[in-house]
Short mmCIF file of C-alpha atoms and ligand atoms in Angstrom, two decimals:
data_model
loop_
_atom_site.label_atom_id
_atom_site.label_comp_id
_atom_site.label_asym_id
_atom_site.label_seq_id
_atom_site.Cartn_x
_atom_site.Cartn_y
_atom_site.Cartn_z
CA MET H 744 63.39 101.24 151.98
CA ALA H 745 64.76 97.94 153.40
CA ARG H 746 63.52 97.20 156.89
CA PHE H 747 65.65 95.23 159.17
CA LYS H 748 64.80 92.82 161.97
CA LYS H 749 66.72 92.26 164.73
CA LYS H 750 67.58 88.41 165.21
CA GLY H 751 68.80 86.90 168.29
CA ASN H 752 70.92 88.93 170.43
CA SER H 753 74.11 89.49 168.37
CA ALA H 754 73.90 93.11 167.01
CA THR H 755 75.50 91.77 163.86
CA ASN H 756 72.84 89.26 163.19
CA PHE H 757 70.49 91.19 161.03
CA THR H 758 68.31 89.77 158.37
CA ALA H 759 66.77 91.91 155.96
CA THR H 760 62.80 91.16 155.87
CA PRO H 761 61.33 90.57 152.22
CA SER H 762 60.33 93.85 150.80
CA ARG H 763 56.79 94.90 151.22
CA LEU H 764 53.95 93.73 148.94
CA ILE H 765 50.67 95.68 149.30
CA ALA H 766 47.47 95.31 147.48
CA HIS H 767 44.74 97.80 146.82
CA VAL H 768 41.36 96.48 146.06
CA ASP H 769 38.96 98.67 144.60
CA MET H 770 35.25 97.54 143.48
CA ASP H 771 34.33 98.72 140.03
CA ALA H 772 31.67 101.38 139.87
CA PHE H 773 30.39 99.55 143.19
CA TYR H 774 27.05 101.08 143.58
CA ALA H 775 25.96 100.93 139.94
CA ALA H 776 27.30 97.42 139.74
CA VAL H 777 25.32 96.03 142.65
CA GLU H 778 22.04 97.74 141.35
CA ALA H 779 22.74 96.06 137.95
CA MET H 780 23.42 92.75 139.65
CA ASP H 781 20.08 92.85 141.44
CA GLN H 782 18.07 94.25 138.52
CA PRO H 783 19.49 92.28 135.67
CA GLU H 784 17.38 94.37 133.09
CA LEU H 785 19.73 97.16 133.94
CA ALA H 786 23.01 95.29 132.96
CA GLY H 787 24.96 97.06 130.11
CA LEU H 788 22.94 100.33 130.12
CA PRO H 789 24.05 103.63 131.37
CA LEU H 790 22.98 103.84 134.89
CA VAL H 791 23.01 106.33 137.67
CA VAL H 792 22.75 105.88 141.28
CA GLY H 793 21.39 108.93 143.27
CA GLY H 794 18.70 111.14 144.18
CA LEU H 795 16.25 113.01 141.98
CA GLY H 796 15.71 116.12 144.12
CA PRO H 797 16.68 119.47 143.20
CA ARG H 798 20.10 119.22 145.01
CA SER H 799 20.84 115.64 144.40
CA VAL H 800 24.25 114.44 142.98
CA VAL H 801 25.51 111.46 141.34
CA SER H 802 26.72 108.90 143.94
CA ALA H 803 27.78 106.32 141.46
CA ALA H 804 27.63 105.85 137.48
CA SER H 805 27.96 102.84 135.61
CA TYR H 806 30.83 102.65 132.94
CA GLU H 807 28.36 103.04 130.29
CA ALA H 808 27.05 106.39 131.70
CA ARG H 809 30.70 107.34 132.41
CA ALA H 810 31.11 107.07 128.71
CA PHE H 811 28.79 109.97 128.32
CA GLY H 812 30.88 112.29 130.79
CA VAL H 813 28.87 111.29 133.86
CA ARG H 814 30.85 111.40 137.02
CA SER H 815 30.30 110.78 140.76
CA ALA H 816 29.47 113.88 142.87
CA MET H 817 28.16 115.51 139.68
CA PRO H 818 24.58 117.26 139.97
CA MET H 819 21.99 114.82 138.66
CA GLY H 820 20.40 117.60 136.41
CA GLN H 821 23.90 117.87 134.66
CA ALA H 822 24.16 114.06 134.45
CA LEU H 823 20.65 113.55 132.93
CA ARG H 824 21.40 116.50 130.40
CA LEU H 825 24.69 114.48 129.39
CA CYS H 826 23.01 111.24 129.18
CA PRO H 827 19.07 111.54 129.04
CA THR H 828 18.64 107.85 128.48
CA ALA H 829 20.43 106.79 131.80
CA ALA H 830 18.34 104.84 134.16
CA VAL H 831 18.28 106.28 137.77
CA ARG H 832 18.31 104.32 140.95
CA PRO H 833 18.20 105.37 144.55
CA VAL H 834 21.03 104.81 146.90
CA ARG H 835 20.41 101.66 148.89
CA MET H 836 23.28 101.98 151.26
CA ALA H 837 22.31 98.93 153.55
CA ARG H 838 22.41 96.54 150.47
CA TYR H 839 25.88 97.87 149.41
CA ARG H 840 26.99 97.62 153.06
CA GLN H 841 25.84 93.84 152.77
CA VAL H 842 27.74 93.22 149.75
CA SER H 843 30.70 95.01 150.94
CA GLY H 844 30.92 92.69 153.83
CA GLN H 845 31.01 89.79 151.63
CA VAL H 846 33.87 91.35 149.67
CA MET H 847 35.74 92.11 153.05
CA ASP H 848 35.28 88.78 154.26
CA ALA H 849 36.87 87.31 151.22
CA LEU H 850 39.72 89.52 151.43
CA ALA H 851 40.48 88.39 155.18
CA ALA H 852 41.47 85.21 153.94
CA PHE H 853 44.44 86.60 152.10
CA SER H 854 45.95 88.29 155.11
CA PRO H 855 45.25 89.25 158.63
CA LEU H 856 46.19 92.93 157.67
CA VAL H 857 43.23 93.92 155.95
CA GLU H 858 42.54 97.85 156.01
CA GLN H 859 38.96 98.83 154.72
CA ILE H 860 39.12 102.29 153.28
CA SER H 861 35.46 102.64 152.22
CA VAL H 862 32.62 100.56 151.58
CA ASP H 863 34.17 99.50 148.39
CA GLU H 864 37.87 99.81 148.95
CA ALA H 865 40.53 97.96 151.03
CA PHE H 866 44.47 97.67 151.32
CA ILE H 867 45.87 93.95 152.17
CA ASP H 868 49.51 93.80 153.33
CA LEU H 869 50.65 90.72 151.53
CA SER H 870 54.19 91.07 152.73
CA GLY H 871 54.25 88.11 155.03
CA CYS H 872 52.14 85.80 152.98
CA ARG H 873 54.41 85.31 149.76
CA ARG H 874 54.76 81.75 150.21
CA LEU H 875 50.76 81.37 150.70
CA TRP H 876 49.95 83.35 147.47
CA GLY H 877 52.64 82.86 145.24
CA PRO H 878 54.14 85.63 142.92
CA PRO H 879 52.31 89.23 142.87
CA ARG H 880 50.49 88.64 139.72
CA GLN H 881 49.10 85.05 141.09
CA ALA H 882 48.18 86.67 144.32
CA GLY H 883 46.18 89.41 142.45
CA LEU H 884 44.54 87.02 140.18
CA ALA H 885 43.47 84.96 143.40
CA ILE H 886 42.22 88.20 145.05
CA LYS H 887 40.00 88.79 141.90
CA ALA H 888 38.59 85.41 141.71
CA ALA H 889 37.83 85.36 145.63
CA VAL H 890 35.95 88.74 145.22
CA SER H 891 34.19 87.45 142.38
CA ARG H 892 33.29 84.14 144.00
CA ALA H 893 32.07 86.11 147.12
CA CYS H 894 29.63 88.61 145.52
CA GLY H 895 29.52 88.14 141.59
CA LEU H 896 31.08 91.64 141.03
CA SER H 897 34.52 92.65 139.50
CA CYS H 898 37.22 94.81 141.28
CA SER H 899 40.48 96.38 140.20
CA VAL H 900 43.68 95.45 142.06
CA GLY H 901 47.07 97.16 142.16
CA LEU H 902 50.26 95.33 143.82
CA ALA H 903 53.26 97.23 144.59
CA PRO H 904 55.79 97.85 147.19
CA ALA H 905 54.30 100.65 148.92
CA ARG H 906 50.73 101.80 149.96
CA PHE H 907 50.30 104.83 147.73
CA LEU H 908 51.72 102.85 144.74
CA ALA H 909 49.31 100.17 145.12
CA LYS H 910 46.47 102.57 145.07
CA ILE H 911 47.84 104.48 141.93
CA ALA H 912 48.19 100.90 140.31
CA SER H 913 44.44 99.89 140.85
CA GLU H 914 43.27 103.04 139.08
CA ARG H 915 45.45 102.43 136.30
CA ASP H 916 43.60 99.50 134.76
CA LYS H 917 39.79 99.75 135.32
CA PRO H 918 37.33 97.96 135.36
CA ASP H 919 38.27 94.46 136.06
CA GLY H 920 41.99 95.36 135.76
CA LEU H 921 45.18 93.83 137.50
CA THR H 922 48.41 96.04 137.79
CA VAL H 923 51.74 94.86 139.13
CA VAL H 924 54.29 97.29 139.73
CA GLU H 925 57.37 95.35 138.98
CA ASP H 926 59.79 97.99 137.87
CA LEU H 927 59.39 100.57 140.79
CA GLU H 928 61.64 103.31 139.15
CA GLY H 929 59.93 103.29 135.86
CA PHE H 930 56.41 103.16 137.56
CA LEU H 931 57.27 106.36 139.76
CA ARG H 932 58.44 108.17 136.67
CA THR H 933 54.89 107.93 135.03
CA ILE H 934 53.01 109.22 138.25
CA GLN H 935 51.42 112.69 137.76
CA LEU H 936 51.04 114.54 141.18
CA ARG H 937 47.32 114.75 140.60
CA GLU H 938 47.16 110.83 140.98
CA VAL H 939 48.90 111.02 144.45
CA SER H 940 46.12 110.97 147.22
CA GLY H 941 47.03 113.43 149.79
CA VAL H 942 48.43 116.07 147.12
CA GLY H 943 45.70 118.75 147.22
CA LYS H 944 44.55 120.87 144.40
CA LYS H 945 46.04 123.88 145.71
CA ALA H 946 49.43 121.99 146.21
CA GLN H 947 49.18 120.75 142.54
CA GLU H 948 48.52 124.24 141.05
CA ARG H 949 51.45 125.63 143.07
CA LEU H 950 53.78 123.03 141.98
CA ALA H 951 52.40 123.16 138.21
CA ALA H 952 53.14 126.97 138.27
CA LEU H 953 56.87 125.84 139.01
CA GLY H 954 56.47 123.46 135.95
CA LEU H 955 56.35 120.36 138.42
CA LYS H 956 53.55 118.08 137.25
CA ARG H 957 55.09 114.58 137.82
CA LEU H 958 55.96 112.91 141.21
CA VAL H 959 59.65 112.55 140.26
CA ASP H 960 59.76 116.42 139.42
CA LEU H 961 59.79 116.77 143.15
CA ARG H 962 63.37 115.14 143.79
CA PRO H 963 65.54 117.92 143.17
CA LEU H 964 63.78 119.84 145.63
CA ARG H 965 64.86 120.03 149.44
CA PRO H 966 62.51 118.17 151.83
CA GLU H 967 62.54 121.18 154.04
CA LEU H 968 61.24 123.55 151.14
CA LEU H 969 58.18 120.97 150.41
CA GLU H 970 57.68 121.05 154.19
CA ARG H 971 57.85 124.73 154.41
CA LEU H 972 55.33 125.08 151.42
CA PHE H 973 53.00 122.43 152.57
CA GLY H 974 53.54 121.16 156.02
CA SER H 975 53.76 117.58 156.84
CA GLY H 976 52.16 116.80 153.38
CA GLY H 977 55.17 118.25 151.87
CA ALA H 978 57.45 116.13 153.89
CA ARG H 979 55.43 113.19 152.93
CA MET H 980 55.50 114.18 149.10
CA ALA H 981 59.49 114.34 149.37
CA ARG H 982 59.60 110.68 150.33
CA LEU H 983 56.89 109.46 147.92
CA ALA H 984 58.82 110.93 145.18
CA TRP H 985 61.41 108.14 145.88
CA GLY H 986 58.78 105.64 146.31
CA ASP H 987 59.25 105.72 150.16
CA ASP H 988 55.86 105.27 151.86
CA PRO H 989 56.21 103.76 155.37
CA THR H 990 52.26 104.16 156.10
CA PRO H 991 51.37 100.49 157.34
CA ILE H 992 48.32 98.78 156.67
CA GLU H 993 46.26 98.82 159.85
CA PRO H 994 43.68 95.93 160.23
CA ARG H 995 40.54 97.65 161.16
CA ARG H 996 37.39 98.85 159.27
CA PRO H 997 36.63 102.63 159.33
CA VAL H 998 34.15 103.00 162.07
CA LYS H 999 34.03 106.79 162.38
CA SER H 1000 31.53 107.20 165.34
CA LEU H 1001 29.75 104.93 167.67
CA SER H 1002 26.59 105.72 169.51
CA HIS H 1003 23.79 104.09 171.48
CA GLU H 1004 20.46 105.80 172.04
CA LEU H 1005 17.17 104.97 173.85
CA THR H 1006 13.55 106.04 172.98
CA LEU H 1007 11.46 106.39 176.01
CA ASP H 1008 8.31 104.77 176.49
CA ARG H 1009 6.89 108.07 177.77
CA ASP H 1010 8.33 111.28 177.22
CA THR H 1011 9.99 113.03 180.19
CA ALA H 1012 11.42 116.19 181.38
CA ASP H 1013 12.80 114.48 184.35
CA ARG H 1014 16.44 115.55 184.40
CA GLU H 1015 17.34 113.02 186.99
CA LEU H 1016 16.02 110.22 185.09
CA LEU H 1017 17.60 111.49 181.91
CA ALA H 1018 21.15 111.81 183.80
CA ALA H 1019 20.41 108.13 185.08
CA LEU H 1020 19.83 106.84 181.46
CA LEU H 1021 22.98 108.41 180.40
CA LEU H 1022 24.83 106.12 182.96
CA ASP H 1023 23.52 102.91 181.18
CA LEU H 1024 24.00 104.55 177.48
CA GLY H 1025 27.53 105.91 178.31
CA HIS H 1026 28.77 102.32 179.58
CA LYS H 1027 27.45 100.75 176.58
CA VAL H 1028 29.14 102.88 174.35
CA ALA H 1029 32.26 102.52 175.96
CA ARG H 1030 32.10 98.67 176.13
CA ARG H 1031 31.53 98.53 172.31
CA LEU H 1032 34.32 100.97 171.80
CA ARG H 1033 36.55 98.35 173.90
CA ASP H 1034 35.10 95.54 171.84
CA LYS H 1035 36.41 97.07 168.77
CA GLY H 1036 39.53 98.24 170.27
CA LEU H 1037 38.95 101.92 169.61
CA ALA H 1038 38.72 105.13 171.52
CA GLY H 1039 36.96 108.38 170.91
CA GLN H 1040 37.85 112.06 170.94
CA SER H 1041 34.71 113.76 170.84
CA LEU H 1042 31.44 113.28 172.50
CA THR H 1043 28.01 114.03 171.45
CA LEU H 1044 24.81 114.18 173.46
CA LYS H 1045 21.64 113.76 171.47
CA LEU H 1046 18.01 114.68 172.72
CA LYS H 1047 14.65 114.45 170.80
CA THR H 1048 12.04 116.60 171.85
CA SER H 1049 8.34 115.55 171.97
CA ASP H 1050 7.83 117.49 168.86
CA MET H 1051 10.57 115.53 167.08
CA ALA H 1052 13.19 118.35 167.16
CA ILE H 1053 16.67 116.94 167.42
CA VAL H 1054 18.86 118.62 169.69
CA THR H 1055 22.80 117.79 169.61
CA ARG H 1056 25.46 119.01 172.08
CA SER H 1057 29.14 118.00 171.45
CA THR H 1058 32.55 118.32 173.09
CA ALA H 1059 36.09 117.40 172.45
CA LEU H 1060 37.56 114.80 174.94
CA GLY H 1061 41.25 115.82 174.73
CA ALA H 1062 42.76 112.36 175.08
CA PRO H 1063 40.92 109.74 173.31
CA THR H 1064 38.92 107.37 175.72
CA ASN H 1065 36.89 104.44 176.01
CA ASP H 1066 36.22 104.82 179.67
CA GLY H 1067 32.58 104.47 180.70
CA GLY H 1068 32.90 106.71 183.85
CA ARG H 1069 34.50 109.56 181.87
CA ILE H 1070 31.97 109.28 178.85
CA VAL H 1071 29.19 109.32 181.29
CA ALA H 1072 30.45 112.23 183.43
CA THR H 1073 31.10 114.03 180.17
CA ALA H 1074 27.58 113.38 178.73
CA ARG H 1075 26.11 114.42 181.96
CA GLY H 1076 28.07 117.77 181.90
CA LEU H 1077 26.39 118.53 178.54
CA LEU H 1078 22.89 117.72 179.70
CA ALA H 1079 23.32 119.79 182.75
CA ALA H 1080 24.48 122.61 180.56
CA TYR H 1081 21.66 122.39 178.22
CA GLN H 1082 18.85 124.78 179.04
CA GLY H 1083 15.95 123.30 176.90
CA ARG H 1084 12.91 121.91 178.93
CA GLY H 1085 11.69 118.99 176.90
CA PRO H 1086 9.96 116.92 177.37
CA PHE H 1087 12.23 114.52 175.50
CA ARG H 1088 11.32 111.20 173.91
CA LEU H 1089 14.79 110.20 173.18
CA ILE H 1090 18.22 110.34 174.41
CA GLY H 1091 21.45 109.01 173.08
CA VAL H 1092 25.31 109.20 173.49
CA GLY H 1093 27.89 109.17 170.78
CA LEU H 1094 31.66 108.98 170.32
CA GLY H 1095 33.42 110.37 167.30
CA ARG H 1096 36.81 110.94 165.90
CA LEU H 1097 37.65 107.37 166.76
CA ALA H 1098 41.17 106.07 166.82
CA PRO H 1099 42.66 102.58 167.68
CA ALA H 1100 42.88 102.41 171.41
CA GLY H 1101 46.27 102.72 172.92
CA ALA H 1102 47.74 99.50 173.93
CA GLY H 1103 46.47 97.62 176.77
CA GLN H 1104 43.71 100.37 177.10
CA GLY H 1105 40.39 98.86 178.20
CA GLU H 1106 40.61 95.00 178.27
CA LEU H 1107 42.66 94.97 181.71
CA PHE H 1108 39.79 96.62 183.39
CA ASP H 1109 37.06 95.08 181.56
CA ALA H 1110 35.55 92.95 184.28
CA GLY H 1111 35.40 96.06 186.53
CA ARG H 1112 33.55 97.92 183.78
CA GLN H 1113 31.14 95.09 183.23
CA LYS H 1114 30.31 95.41 187.19
CA ALA H 1115 30.14 99.10 186.57
CA LEU H 1116 27.47 98.60 183.71
CA ALA H 1117 25.32 96.30 185.75
CA ARG H 1118 25.50 98.74 188.61
CA ALA H 1119 24.44 101.59 186.23
CA GLU H 1120 21.32 99.55 185.33
CA ASP H 1121 20.64 98.62 188.73
CA GLU H 1122 20.85 102.30 189.75
CA VAL H 1123 18.27 103.24 187.21
CA ARG H 1124 15.95 100.63 188.24
CA ARG H 1125 16.30 101.34 191.88
CA ARG H 1126 15.59 105.03 191.42
CA PHE H 1127 13.11 105.07 188.55
CA GLY H 1128 11.49 101.65 188.75
CA GLU H 1129 11.76 98.65 186.31
CA ARG H 1130 9.92 100.61 183.53
CA ALA H 1131 12.62 103.09 182.90
CA ILE H 1132 14.77 100.68 181.24
CA GLN H 1133 12.63 97.69 180.48
CA ARG H 1134 9.85 99.30 178.58
CA ALA H 1135 11.99 101.65 176.74
CA ALA H 1136 12.71 100.65 173.21
CA GLN H 1137 16.16 100.29 172.25
CA THR H 1138 16.58 101.95 168.80
CA PRO H 1139 19.10 100.50 166.27
CA SER H 1140 22.59 102.12 167.15
CA LEU H 1141 23.40 104.67 164.61
CA ASP H 1142 26.69 102.83 163.53
CA HIS H 1143 29.06 104.84 161.70
CA ASP H 1144 28.55 103.99 157.89
CA GLU H 1145 26.67 107.10 157.18
CA LYS H 1146 29.68 109.16 157.84
CA LEU H 1147 31.93 107.30 155.70
CA VAL H 1148 33.38 109.16 152.89
CA HIS H 1149 32.88 107.27 149.90
CA ASN H 1150 34.63 107.83 146.61
CA ASP H 1151 33.23 105.50 144.02
CA GLU H 1152 35.70 105.44 141.00
MG1 LIG D 2344 35.48 101.81 143.62
#
């Protein structure tokens, strides 16, 4: 696992970099904790966050409710049979995002390498920051104190020399826990396969049928066998069994899709006008992708008809892109292929399956793209008059979070 950095020109002059130190920070029963903070009368009570409809499920449960067996993703009806006295509160995602922002801002002080995994969970790569934060336990306490100062809530922290170990460690002591993996081999021996994220239910069952339940039980198996059984996930398991997880911490927040849309001042069935508006929308999406250093691999055209029906058409883009011209052309192609007549009251373009943009992609040509964006706006105005853009209301962009997979444990 040791990684070596070449220093100077001499091939013999290698210096071992300090071993990795990864922190995993997981807020405790996050949605429920925010509700109890905002409504102090709920503190200490069994509390379930979620809807009350016939198909509603539990989004989060306070530890007091968990004591009754209530769990995330359980049907609400079942939760209330287990714990009839539980208070139920609706999900207030905007509020959770606000608190999440406070948490992530606090974590950013610890390292430039913070990777947010969900609204209440992040990895921090502290490898290069040891002198700043001291020994792992001290760093973990500092993180917990900073989170508490930032938002008033508790979190659980795991510290370990590898990413997957830090995540398992943070789950070992909840709520308000701190687990530092000092004895790597000893810790590895305690890990059950079901604790390892990325080892699915099916894989667990197949391995359990062979009597393999612990991570270290995989060691005697040849990596090629695991790979044959479980594909690339199997090859990963073989490495994890020895504590080897080279997955880097990537400093980004999980933006899953990004879109711009426009509600028209007057409904229109004019295909030319719609195509012209796509020029503007497509370049705006492209610019925001480049601002965030992202590129998208799928594109969605969204239309809303006068009677409020929403139509979407999506296509894969092959190579990820944040190129305005390509986005506009693809969106226009989807519009041209769509047979519905409208009239339409809203048009939008979204890019999905986002990934970090390739090095150098974007910035270099940004000045040119700004010009293209200005040209796009000019073209719409020239052809369709000021009103086409100016009097159209910009709806708030649908920015990602709805699509975040949240696991509130
Ligand atoms: Mg959590």
